């Protein structure tokens, strides 16, 4: 059997990769969506192209690009950083699109009402539009987060000692080949459950308050 | 109080306002009627620059907007503070409680402190008869209640002019009554009001002047009793007959 502390470290590693890359996406997704919905057509088109490129390349390829490509003599990226960076890059693109859906769902009358009250652009965004868009985004963002949790297993390909990596190592070290992967699967499900639950309860709560 | 001179607005090659001019005195209540597509909403929305006119001049209070020159941000802010607006679809902020709906802009735009904003909000909710709903969220309220809160929200900015765009059109006739009662009270208190409406009774009883718009222009205006009961323009006659027959 895998020693408990090794298992614990593997779980922590999976959580660190998932949470960090999600946060990178959640934060960098904001400027990205602002550019994506810019007043200027050129900016919109360029941002859209960028988002398509970021999303078009599979996660494992991004991780390899960062680990074997970018990581050269000049910059040295350790496996963990490369994994977080690779998944983070994709997350900003996906979350920017999720944000955009949320922003589009806010009725134009909201902006007009705020304008008529004398709010400026910044106030309209921060006080009126973004909070409403956020509620709409929540379920899709949580679903994306669960996807990201599963994608974090790709970090095993460059040797990050997270759950999938440990399961593979254990299976190879002989004995029973299936049990480590069953345990890994159970762990992934267990980790995703709180997220799914949180998203569902928050969603219902906010819906009760807000829906029209 | 309000002066509009030769205001023009088109969308592409479709002219929506074709050189509209009108003077409105302080304390006057003007009811604007006319068929769909006449340009009533567009005119109202031009008054607080939700829509940017192509040319002409708008004066509200001390604020002058000359088009097509660029409008300074300061002018825009003052104009919108001077003119409050109530929409057909209420447009309350669904993520905020009734109280926050009324107090947010006081704090954020006028810079009132939270306590003063709270107090003023409660006064206004009292005035529209909904103080007991302060903690509710808009989705829980009837359309008539929402519209009265929208009126309180606009009044919280202490406007000198109130613009109403068909405030009761989205409501069951019965629910509209409470909204109209609030508007009557507001008119009686001396507020300058421009009301786009199909409520002929309201126009008759409350307004000081009825303005009839058609095809992007004002085709007739005057004393409510005269315009509504014996209009001079055949177009007005046809329109009123259609409204009353409905
Ligand atoms: N954003 C827009 N883009 C293009 N055309 C518009 C726009 N807004 C209004 N119009 C057109 O301008 C004309 C006047 O519209 P407006 O909403 O001012 O009419 P209205 O008198 O308020 O009519 P209603 O009684 O139906 O509200 C209409 O023909 C409408 O189609
Ligand atoms: Mg209209």
Short mmCIF file of C-alpha atoms and ligand atoms in Angstrom, two decimals:
data_model
loop_
_atom_site.label_atom_id
_atom_site.label_comp_id
_atom_site.label_asym_id
_atom_site.label_seq_id
_atom_site.Cartn_x
_atom_site.Cartn_y
_atom_site.Cartn_z
CA UNK A 1 0.00 0.00 0.00
CA UNK A 2 1.00 3.62 -0.45
CA UNK A 3 2.11 5.17 2.84
CA UNK A 4 -0.47 7.64 4.14
CA UNK A 5 1.83 10.65 4.17
CA UNK A 6 2.75 10.08 0.50
CA UNK A 7 -0.93 9.83 -0.33
CA UNK A 8 -1.60 13.01 1.64
CA UNK A 9 1.11 14.87 -0.24
CA UNK A 10 -0.28 13.68 -3.54
CA UNK A 11 -3.73 15.01 -2.64
CA UNK A 12 -2.26 18.34 -1.55
CA UNK A 13 -0.35 18.56 -4.83
CA UNK A 14 -3.50 17.93 -6.88
CA UNK A 15 -5.36 20.59 -4.91
CA UNK A 16 -2.50 23.08 -5.28
CA UNK A 17 -2.35 22.62 -9.06
CA UNK A 18 -6.13 22.91 -9.44
CA UNK A 19 -6.63 25.89 -7.14
CA UNK A 20 -3.61 27.82 -8.43
CA UNK A 21 -4.40 27.40 -12.09
CA UNK A 22 -8.05 28.25 -11.42
CA UNK A 23 -7.08 31.43 -9.58
CA UNK A 24 -4.74 32.46 -12.39
CA UNK A 25 -7.61 32.00 -14.82
CA UNK A 26 -10.15 33.72 -12.58
CA UNK A 27 -7.93 36.78 -12.23
CA UNK A 28 -6.44 37.05 -15.71
CA UNK A 29 -9.84 36.21 -17.20
CA UNK A 30 -11.10 39.64 -16.08
CA UNK A 31 -8.79 41.81 -18.23
CA UNK A 32 -9.23 39.29 -21.02
CA UNK A 33 -13.03 39.59 -21.03
CA UNK A 34 -12.78 43.38 -20.84
CA UNK A 35 -10.64 43.35 -23.98
CA UNK A 36 -12.94 40.78 -25.55
CA UNK A 37 -15.93 43.11 -25.08
CA UNK A 38 -14.00 46.30 -25.87
CA UNK A 39 -15.53 49.18 -27.75
CA UNK A 40 -12.84 48.82 -30.37
CA UNK A 41 -13.44 46.20 -33.02
CA UNK A 42 -9.75 45.49 -33.58
CA UNK A 43 -9.19 44.76 -29.90
CA UNK A 44 -12.20 42.45 -29.84
CA UNK A 45 -11.03 40.50 -32.87
CA UNK A 46 -7.47 40.16 -31.61
CA UNK A 47 -8.59 39.04 -28.15
CA UNK A 48 -10.95 36.55 -29.64
CA UNK A 49 -8.14 35.10 -31.75
CA UNK A 50 -5.95 34.90 -28.66
CA UNK A 51 -8.66 33.11 -26.68
CA UNK A 52 -9.18 30.65 -29.53
CA UNK A 53 -5.47 29.88 -29.65
CA UNK A 54 -5.23 29.47 -25.88
CA UNK A 55 -8.19 27.12 -25.85
CA UNK A 56 -7.35 25.36 -29.08
CA UNK A 57 -4.15 23.79 -27.80
CA UNK A 58 -4.72 20.75 -25.54
CA UNK A 59 -3.71 21.13 -21.88
CA UNK A 60 -0.99 18.52 -22.04
CA UNK A 61 0.59 20.33 -25.00
CA UNK A 62 0.59 23.62 -23.07
CA UNK A 63 2.24 21.88 -20.14
CA UNK A 64 4.92 20.41 -22.46
CA UNK A 65 5.46 23.76 -24.17
CA UNK A 66 6.07 25.43 -20.83
CA UNK A 67 8.15 22.61 -19.41
CA UNK A 68 10.29 21.58 -22.38
CA UNK A 69 9.92 24.67 -24.58
CA UNK A 70 9.97 27.82 -22.53
CA UNK A 71 11.99 26.31 -19.77
CA UNK A 72 15.43 26.82 -21.26
CA UNK A 73 18.81 27.94 -20.02
CA UNK A 74 17.39 31.39 -19.40
CA UNK A 75 14.25 30.56 -17.44
CA UNK A 76 14.06 27.37 -15.47
CA UNK A 77 10.53 26.15 -14.78
CA UNK A 78 10.12 23.33 -12.33
CA UNK A 79 7.42 20.73 -13.17
CA UNK A 80 4.89 22.13 -10.71
CA UNK A 81 5.19 25.67 -12.06
CA UNK A 82 4.96 24.45 -15.63
CA UNK A 83 1.83 22.44 -14.85
CA UNK A 84 0.15 25.33 -13.05
CA UNK A 85 1.19 27.74 -15.81
CA UNK A 86 -0.04 25.48 -18.61
CA UNK A 87 -3.42 24.89 -17.03
CA UNK A 88 -3.60 28.55 -15.95
CA UNK A 89 -3.13 29.74 -19.52
CA UNK A 90 -6.09 27.68 -20.67
CA UNK A 91 -8.17 28.68 -17.65
CA UNK A 92 -7.96 32.39 -18.44
CA UNK A 93 -9.33 31.75 -21.89
CA UNK A 94 -12.18 29.53 -20.69
CA UNK A 95 -13.08 31.72 -17.73
CA UNK A 96 -12.99 34.84 -19.90
CA UNK A 97 -15.59 33.22 -22.14
CA UNK A 98 -17.66 32.16 -19.11
CA UNK A 99 -17.47 35.74 -17.82
CA UNK A 100 -18.54 37.01 -21.21
CA UNK A 101 -21.63 34.83 -21.12
CA UNK A 102 -22.43 36.26 -17.70
CA UNK A 103 -21.97 39.84 -18.86
CA UNK A 104 -24.17 39.27 -21.90
CA UNK A 105 -26.91 37.88 -19.67
CA UNK A 106 -27.26 41.19 -17.82
CA UNK A 107 -30.11 43.11 -19.37
CA UNK A 108 -29.23 46.35 -21.18
CA UNK A 109 -31.88 48.10 -19.04
CA UNK A 110 -29.60 47.64 -16.03
CA UNK A 111 -26.88 49.72 -17.60
CA UNK A 112 -29.39 52.34 -18.70
CA UNK A 113 -30.95 52.61 -15.27
CA UNK A 114 -27.51 53.04 -13.73
CA UNK A 115 -26.54 55.62 -16.33
CA UNK A 116 -29.72 57.54 -15.68
CA UNK A 117 -28.81 57.59 -11.97
CA UNK A 118 -25.47 59.15 -12.82
CA UNK A 119 -23.16 56.14 -12.47
CA UNK A 120 -20.00 56.29 -14.56
CA UNK A 121 -18.63 53.36 -16.52
CA UNK A 122 -16.55 52.01 -13.64
CA UNK A 123 -19.44 52.20 -11.18
CA UNK A 124 -21.80 50.51 -13.61
CA UNK A 125 -19.36 47.66 -14.07
CA UNK A 126 -18.32 47.13 -10.46
CA UNK A 127 -21.64 47.81 -8.73
CA UNK A 128 -24.31 46.76 -11.18
CA UNK A 129 -23.17 44.55 -14.04
CA UNK A 130 -20.31 42.49 -12.57
CA UNK A 131 -22.19 41.34 -9.44
CA UNK A 132 -25.10 40.14 -11.56
CA UNK A 133 -22.84 38.51 -14.13
CA UNK A 134 -20.92 36.79 -11.34
CA UNK A 135 -24.04 34.98 -10.14
CA UNK A 136 -24.77 33.77 -13.63
CA UNK A 137 -21.17 32.58 -14.10
CA UNK A 138 -20.97 30.66 -10.87
CA UNK A 139 -22.35 27.28 -12.01
CA UNK A 140 -20.31 27.18 -15.24
CA UNK A 141 -17.18 28.33 -13.42
CA UNK A 142 -17.63 25.56 -10.85
CA UNK A 143 -18.14 23.01 -13.61
CA UNK A 144 -14.97 24.28 -15.23
CA UNK A 145 -13.16 23.98 -11.91
CA UNK A 146 -14.16 20.32 -11.67
CA UNK A 147 -12.85 19.78 -15.19
CA UNK A 148 -9.63 21.45 -14.17
CA UNK A 149 -9.31 19.12 -11.18
CA UNK A 150 -9.34 16.19 -13.58
CA UNK A 151 -6.95 17.92 -16.00
CA UNK A 152 -4.51 18.43 -13.13
CA UNK A 153 -3.69 14.72 -13.54
CA UNK A 154 -1.80 15.71 -16.71
CA UNK A 155 0.89 17.12 -14.45
CA UNK A 156 1.90 13.52 -13.84
CA UNK A 157 3.32 13.43 -17.38
CA UNK A 158 6.13 15.77 -16.35
CA UNK A 159 6.65 14.13 -12.99
CA UNK A 160 4.66 16.20 -10.54
CA UNK A 161 3.90 13.89 -7.62
CA UNK A 162 0.15 14.35 -7.54
CA UNK A 163 -2.55 11.68 -7.32
CA UNK A 164 -2.31 10.26 -10.84
CA UNK A 165 1.48 10.17 -10.65
CA UNK A 166 1.42 8.20 -7.40
CA UNK A 167 -1.19 5.81 -8.74
CA UNK A 168 0.91 5.10 -11.82
CA UNK A 169 4.05 4.63 -9.77
CA UNK A 170 2.29 2.29 -7.40
CA UNK A 171 0.77 0.23 -10.20
CA UNK A 172 4.15 -0.11 -11.89
CA UNK A 173 5.88 -1.15 -8.73
CA UNK A 174 4.20 -4.49 -9.14
CA UNK A 175 1.44 -6.29 -7.40
CA UNK A 176 -2.13 -5.27 -8.07
CA UNK A 177 -2.33 -3.01 -11.15
CA UNK A 178 -5.90 -1.83 -10.77
CA UNK A 179 -6.35 -0.87 -7.11
CA UNK A 180 -4.18 2.29 -7.18
CA UNK A 181 -6.23 3.69 -10.06
CA UNK A 182 -9.51 2.85 -8.36
CA UNK A 183 -8.29 4.71 -5.29
CA UNK A 184 -7.20 7.63 -7.48
CA UNK A 185 -10.63 7.74 -9.12
CA UNK A 186 -12.38 7.76 -5.76
CA UNK A 187 -10.11 10.57 -4.58
CA UNK A 188 -10.90 12.72 -7.63
CA UNK A 189 -14.61 12.21 -7.11
CA UNK A 190 -14.31 12.99 -3.42
CA UNK A 191 -12.40 16.20 -4.17
CA UNK A 192 -14.90 17.36 -6.76
CA UNK A 193 -17.92 16.77 -4.57
CA UNK A 194 -17.58 19.78 -2.26
CA UNK A 195 -17.16 22.01 -5.29
CA UNK A 196 -20.26 20.64 -6.97
CA UNK A 197 -22.22 20.92 -3.75
CA UNK A 198 -21.07 24.48 -3.10
CA UNK A 199 -21.96 25.57 -6.59
CA UNK A 200 -25.39 24.00 -6.38
CA UNK A 201 -26.35 25.50 -3.02
CA UNK A 202 -24.98 28.94 -3.85
CA UNK A 203 -26.77 28.83 -7.16
CA UNK A 204 -30.12 27.96 -5.61
CA UNK A 205 -29.71 30.56 -2.91
CA UNK A 206 -28.82 33.35 -5.32
CA UNK A 207 -31.50 32.28 -7.73
CA UNK A 208 -34.13 32.56 -5.03
CA UNK A 209 -32.99 36.05 -4.27
CA UNK A 210 -32.43 37.36 -7.74
CA UNK A 211 -34.38 35.55 -10.41
CA UNK A 212 -37.13 37.41 -12.18
CA UNK B 1 -36.72 74.52 -16.85
CA UNK B 2 -36.37 72.42 -20.00
CA UNK B 3 -35.73 73.87 -23.38
CA UNK B 4 -35.24 71.80 -26.51
CA UNK B 5 -34.36 73.48 -29.77
CA UNK B 6 -34.40 71.84 -33.18
CA UNK B 7 -33.41 68.41 -31.91
CA UNK B 8 -32.62 65.86 -34.60
CA UNK B 9 -31.88 62.17 -34.37
CA UNK B 10 -31.69 59.45 -36.99
CA UNK B 11 -30.76 55.80 -37.01
CA UNK B 12 -29.04 55.27 -40.33
CA UNK B 13 -31.30 56.93 -42.89
CA UNK B 14 -34.37 56.60 -40.64
CA UNK B 15 -35.16 59.98 -39.12
CA UNK B 16 -36.69 59.52 -35.67
CA UNK B 17 -36.67 63.10 -34.39
CA UNK B 18 -37.06 65.67 -37.11
CA UNK B 19 -36.19 68.99 -35.50
CA UNK B 20 -38.20 68.90 -32.27
CA UNK B 21 -38.50 72.08 -30.18
CA UNK B 22 -40.30 72.43 -26.87
CA UNK B 23 -40.19 74.64 -23.76
CA UNK B 24 -41.26 73.29 -20.39
CA UNK B 25 -41.68 75.52 -17.35
CA UNK B 26 -40.58 74.68 -13.82
CA UNK B 27 -43.34 72.73 -12.08
CA UNK B 28 -45.12 71.96 -15.30
CA UNK B 29 -46.44 68.46 -15.99
CA UNK B 30 -46.37 67.55 -19.66
CA UNK B 31 -48.09 64.43 -20.96
CA UNK B 32 -46.71 63.13 -24.22
CA UNK B 33 -48.93 61.00 -26.39
CA UNK B 34 -48.70 59.60 -29.89
CA UNK B 35 -48.62 56.40 -31.91
CA UNK B 36 -45.93 53.75 -31.64
CA UNK B 37 -42.77 54.77 -33.42
CA UNK B 38 -43.56 58.48 -33.14
CA UNK B 39 -40.27 59.10 -31.35
CA UNK B 40 -41.59 59.71 -27.81
CA UNK B 41 -39.13 57.41 -26.08
CA UNK B 42 -36.30 58.68 -28.22
CA UNK B 43 -37.06 62.28 -27.28
CA UNK B 44 -37.21 61.41 -23.59
CA UNK B 45 -33.98 59.42 -23.77
CA UNK B 46 -32.28 62.28 -25.57
CA UNK B 47 -33.18 64.59 -22.68
CA UNK B 48 -30.83 62.77 -20.31
CA UNK B 49 -28.51 61.70 -23.11
CA UNK B 50 -29.15 57.99 -22.87
CA UNK B 51 -29.46 58.53 -26.59
CA UNK B 52 -27.13 60.98 -28.29
CA UNK B 53 -28.97 63.41 -30.56
CA UNK B 54 -27.36 64.29 -33.90
CA UNK B 55 -27.93 68.02 -33.63
CA UNK B 56 -29.84 70.69 -31.76
CA UNK B 57 -29.68 72.10 -28.26
CA UNK B 58 -30.96 70.83 -24.92
CA UNK B 59 -31.13 72.99 -21.80
CA UNK B 60 -32.19 71.54 -18.48
CA UNK B 61 -31.88 73.86 -15.50
CA UNK B 62 -28.47 75.46 -15.87
CA UNK B 63 -27.03 72.72 -18.03
CA UNK B 64 -26.71 73.35 -21.74
CA UNK B 65 -25.88 70.69 -24.29
CA UNK B 66 -25.04 71.86 -27.79
CA UNK B 67 -24.82 69.24 -30.47
CA UNK B 68 -23.10 67.82 -32.41
CA UNK B 69 -20.13 69.02 -30.33
CA UNK B 70 -18.58 66.56 -27.91
CA UNK B 71 -20.37 66.43 -24.55
CA UNK B 72 -18.02 66.93 -21.57
CA UNK B 73 -18.31 64.24 -18.89
CA UNK B 74 -19.17 66.91 -16.29
CA UNK B 75 -22.13 68.08 -18.36
CA UNK B 76 -23.32 64.52 -18.77
CA UNK B 77 -23.13 63.92 -15.02
CA UNK B 78 -24.95 67.14 -14.12
CA UNK B 79 -27.65 66.55 -16.67
CA UNK B 80 -28.34 63.04 -15.43
CA UNK B 81 -28.39 64.24 -11.84
CA UNK B 82 -30.87 66.97 -12.76
CA UNK B 83 -33.19 64.64 -14.66
CA UNK B 84 -34.47 61.44 -13.04
CA UNK B 85 -35.86 58.72 -15.23
CA UNK B 86 -38.45 55.99 -14.78
CA UNK B 87 -38.60 53.19 -17.36
CA UNK B 88 -41.44 51.10 -18.65
CA UNK B 89 -39.67 47.94 -17.48
CA UNK B 90 -38.71 49.33 -14.01
CA UNK B 91 -35.10 48.13 -14.31
CA UNK B 92 -34.59 47.73 -10.59
CA UNK B 93 -31.27 46.13 -9.67
CA UNK B 94 -32.20 42.50 -8.96
CA UNK B 95 -29.10 41.74 -6.88
CA UNK B 96 -29.84 44.48 -4.35
CA UNK B 97 -32.51 44.79 -1.71
CA UNK B 98 -35.17 47.44 -2.13
CA UNK B 99 -33.34 49.66 0.35
CA UNK B 100 -30.00 49.24 -1.48
CA UNK B 101 -31.70 49.95 -4.78
CA UNK B 102 -32.68 53.33 -3.43
CA UNK B 103 -29.53 54.10 -1.44
CA UNK B 104 -26.67 52.84 -3.65
CA UNK B 105 -26.54 55.77 -6.06
CA UNK B 106 -26.92 58.26 -3.20
CA UNK B 107 -23.71 56.91 -1.73
CA UNK B 108 -21.86 56.14 -4.92
CA UNK B 109 -22.89 59.09 -7.09
CA UNK B 110 -23.89 61.84 -4.63
CA UNK B 111 -21.34 60.82 -2.02
CA UNK B 112 -23.83 60.79 0.85
CA UNK B 113 -22.75 58.86 3.90
CA UNK B 114 -24.45 55.55 4.54
CA UNK B 115 -26.57 56.84 7.41
CA UNK B 116 -27.94 59.84 5.54
CA UNK B 117 -28.61 57.68 2.48
CA UNK B 118 -30.44 55.13 4.59
CA UNK B 119 -32.58 57.80 6.18
CA UNK B 120 -33.44 59.46 2.87
CA UNK B 121 -34.25 56.07 1.34
CA UNK B 122 -36.65 55.23 4.12
CA UNK B 123 -38.37 58.61 3.75
CA UNK B 124 -38.86 57.99 0.06
CA UNK B 125 -40.03 54.40 0.53
CA UNK B 126 -42.50 55.78 3.04
CA UNK B 127 -43.64 58.31 0.47
CA UNK B 128 -44.35 55.64 -2.16
CA UNK B 129 -46.00 53.48 0.51
CA UNK B 130 -43.44 50.66 0.55
CA UNK B 131 -41.35 51.22 3.67
CA UNK B 132 -42.27 47.71 4.83
CA UNK B 133 -40.57 46.23 1.75
CA UNK B 134 -37.16 47.77 2.44
CA UNK B 135 -35.54 44.38 3.06
CA UNK B 136 -37.16 42.51 0.17
CA UNK B 137 -35.61 41.78 -3.19
CA UNK B 138 -37.25 43.16 -6.34
CA UNK B 139 -38.10 39.71 -7.72
CA UNK B 140 -40.49 39.23 -4.79
CA UNK B 141 -42.53 42.33 -5.56
CA UNK B 142 -45.38 43.02 -7.93
CA UNK B 143 -44.77 45.17 -10.98
CA UNK B 144 -46.62 48.08 -9.41
CA UNK B 145 -44.48 47.88 -6.29
CA UNK B 146 -41.32 47.65 -8.38
CA UNK B 147 -42.27 50.73 -10.34
CA UNK B 148 -42.95 52.73 -7.19
CA UNK B 149 -39.52 51.74 -5.90
CA UNK B 150 -38.03 52.80 -9.22
CA UNK B 151 -39.66 56.20 -8.67
CA UNK B 152 -38.23 56.39 -5.15
CA UNK B 153 -34.82 55.44 -6.51
CA UNK B 154 -34.93 58.25 -9.05
CA UNK B 155 -36.19 60.77 -6.48
CA UNK B 156 -33.31 59.87 -4.17
CA UNK B 157 -30.97 61.77 -6.48
CA UNK B 158 -33.00 64.93 -5.77
CA UNK B 159 -33.71 65.59 -9.46
CA UNK B 160 -35.32 68.82 -10.64
CA UNK B 161 -37.09 67.05 -13.47
CA UNK B 162 -38.63 63.58 -13.69
CA UNK B 163 -38.94 61.76 -17.00
CA UNK B 164 -41.40 58.86 -17.23
CA UNK B 165 -41.50 56.52 -20.22
CA UNK B 166 -44.84 54.70 -20.16
CA UNK B 167 -44.49 53.91 -16.46
CA UNK B 168 -47.70 51.89 -16.29
CA UNK B 169 -47.70 50.17 -19.69
CA UNK B 170 -46.18 46.95 -18.34
CA UNK B 171 -48.71 46.75 -15.49
CA UNK B 172 -52.19 45.37 -15.04
CA UNK B 173 -54.55 48.35 -14.99
CA UNK B 174 -55.26 47.75 -11.31
CA UNK B 175 -51.60 47.71 -10.31
CA UNK B 176 -50.98 50.82 -12.36
CA UNK B 177 -53.30 52.79 -10.08
CA UNK B 178 -50.85 52.85 -7.18
CA UNK B 179 -48.12 54.07 -9.51
CA UNK B 180 -50.37 56.78 -10.91
CA UNK B 181 -51.30 57.84 -7.38
CA UNK B 182 -47.64 58.32 -6.54
CA UNK B 183 -47.18 60.34 -9.74
CA UNK B 184 -50.19 62.51 -8.93
CA UNK B 185 -48.75 63.25 -5.54
CA UNK B 186 -45.42 64.08 -7.13
CA UNK B 187 -47.08 66.43 -9.60
CA UNK B 188 -48.98 68.12 -6.78
CA UNK B 189 -45.72 68.64 -4.92
CA UNK B 190 -44.49 70.82 -7.77
CA UNK B 191 -42.14 68.45 -9.59
CA UNK B 192 -41.46 69.21 -13.23
CA UNK B 193 -42.55 66.09 -15.11
CA UNK B 194 -42.50 64.79 -18.65
CA UNK B 195 -44.68 61.71 -18.93
CA UNK B 196 -45.00 59.56 -22.02
CA UNK B 197 -48.28 57.77 -21.48
CA UNK B 198 -51.31 56.14 -22.98
CA UNK B 199 -53.29 56.85 -19.79
CA UNK B 200 -55.67 59.45 -21.16
CA UNK B 201 -57.26 59.95 -17.72
CA UNK B 202 -53.93 60.73 -16.17
CA UNK B 203 -53.14 63.16 -18.98
CA UNK B 204 -56.54 64.80 -18.55
CA UNK B 205 -56.51 65.11 -14.75
CA UNK B 206 -52.90 65.66 -13.88
CA UNK B 207 -51.04 67.23 -16.77
CA UNK B 208 -50.84 70.93 -17.51
CA UNK B 209 -50.24 70.34 -21.16
CA UNK B 210 -50.66 67.50 -23.64
CA UNK B 211 -48.14 67.14 -26.43
CA UNK B 212 -49.00 64.96 -29.40
CA UNK B 213 -46.12 63.46 -31.35
CA UNK B 214 -46.22 61.72 -34.70
CA UNK B 215 -43.55 60.87 -37.26
CA UNK B 216 -40.70 62.40 -35.32
CA UNK B 217 -42.31 65.73 -34.58
CA UNK B 218 -44.80 67.52 -32.35
CA UNK B 219 -47.95 67.92 -34.38
CA UNK B 220 -50.21 69.45 -31.75
CA UNK B 221 -50.05 70.61 -28.15
CA UNK B 222 -51.99 72.60 -25.63
CA UNK B 223 -54.44 72.49 -22.78
CA UNK B 224 -55.31 68.84 -21.95
CA UNK B 225 -59.07 69.36 -22.10
CA UNK B 226 -58.81 71.00 -25.49
CA UNK B 227 -56.30 68.60 -27.11
CA UNK B 228 -57.95 65.48 -25.72
CA UNK B 229 -61.58 66.36 -26.34
CA UNK B 230 -61.47 68.52 -29.45
CA UNK B 231 -58.12 68.04 -31.19
CA UNK B 232 -57.47 70.23 -34.18
CA UNK B 233 -55.20 67.89 -36.09
CA UNK B 234 -56.91 64.96 -37.87
CA UNK B 235 -53.98 62.73 -36.96
CA UNK B 236 -54.58 63.44 -33.27
CA UNK B 237 -58.28 62.77 -33.73
CA UNK B 238 -57.55 59.37 -35.28
CA UNK B 239 -55.04 58.49 -32.57
CA UNK B 240 -57.33 59.42 -29.68
CA UNK B 241 -60.23 57.55 -31.21
CA UNK B 242 -58.02 54.44 -31.46
CA UNK B 243 -56.88 54.76 -27.83
CA UNK B 244 -60.40 55.26 -26.49
CA UNK B 245 -61.92 52.46 -28.60
CA UNK B 246 -59.37 49.99 -27.26
N1 LIG C 1 -31.64 51.77 -31.20
C1 LIG C 1 -32.42 51.93 -32.30
N2 LIG C 1 -31.95 51.57 -33.50
C2 LIG C 1 -32.71 51.73 -34.61
N3 LIG C 1 -33.93 52.25 -34.63
C3 LIG C 1 -34.45 52.65 -33.45
C4 LIG C 1 -33.72 52.51 -32.22
N4 LIG C 1 -34.48 52.99 -31.22
C5 LIG C 1 -35.63 53.40 -31.79
N5 LIG C 1 -35.62 53.21 -33.13
C6 LIG C 1 -36.70 53.56 -34.06
O1 LIG C 1 -37.05 54.89 -33.82
C7 LIG C 1 -38.45 55.08 -33.98
C8 LIG C 1 -39.01 55.79 -32.78
O2 LIG C 1 -38.87 54.94 -31.65
P1 LIG C 1 -39.41 55.35 -30.23
O3 LIG C 1 -39.07 54.22 -29.33
O4 LIG C 1 -38.90 56.69 -29.87
O5 LIG C 1 -40.96 55.42 -30.46
P2 LIG C 1 -42.11 55.63 -29.40
O6 LIG C 1 -42.86 56.83 -29.83
O7 LIG C 1 -41.56 55.62 -28.03
O8 LIG C 1 -43.01 54.36 -29.64
P3 LIG C 1 -43.70 53.37 -28.58
O9 LIG C 1 -45.05 53.96 -28.28
O10 LIG C 1 -43.82 52.09 -29.36
O11 LIG C 1 -42.82 53.24 -27.42
C9 LIG C 1 -39.03 53.72 -34.24
O12 LIG C 1 -39.28 53.60 -35.63
C10 LIG C 1 -37.95 52.76 -33.82
O13 LIG C 1 -37.98 51.63 -34.61
MG1 LIG C 2 -41.60 54.25 -26.41
#
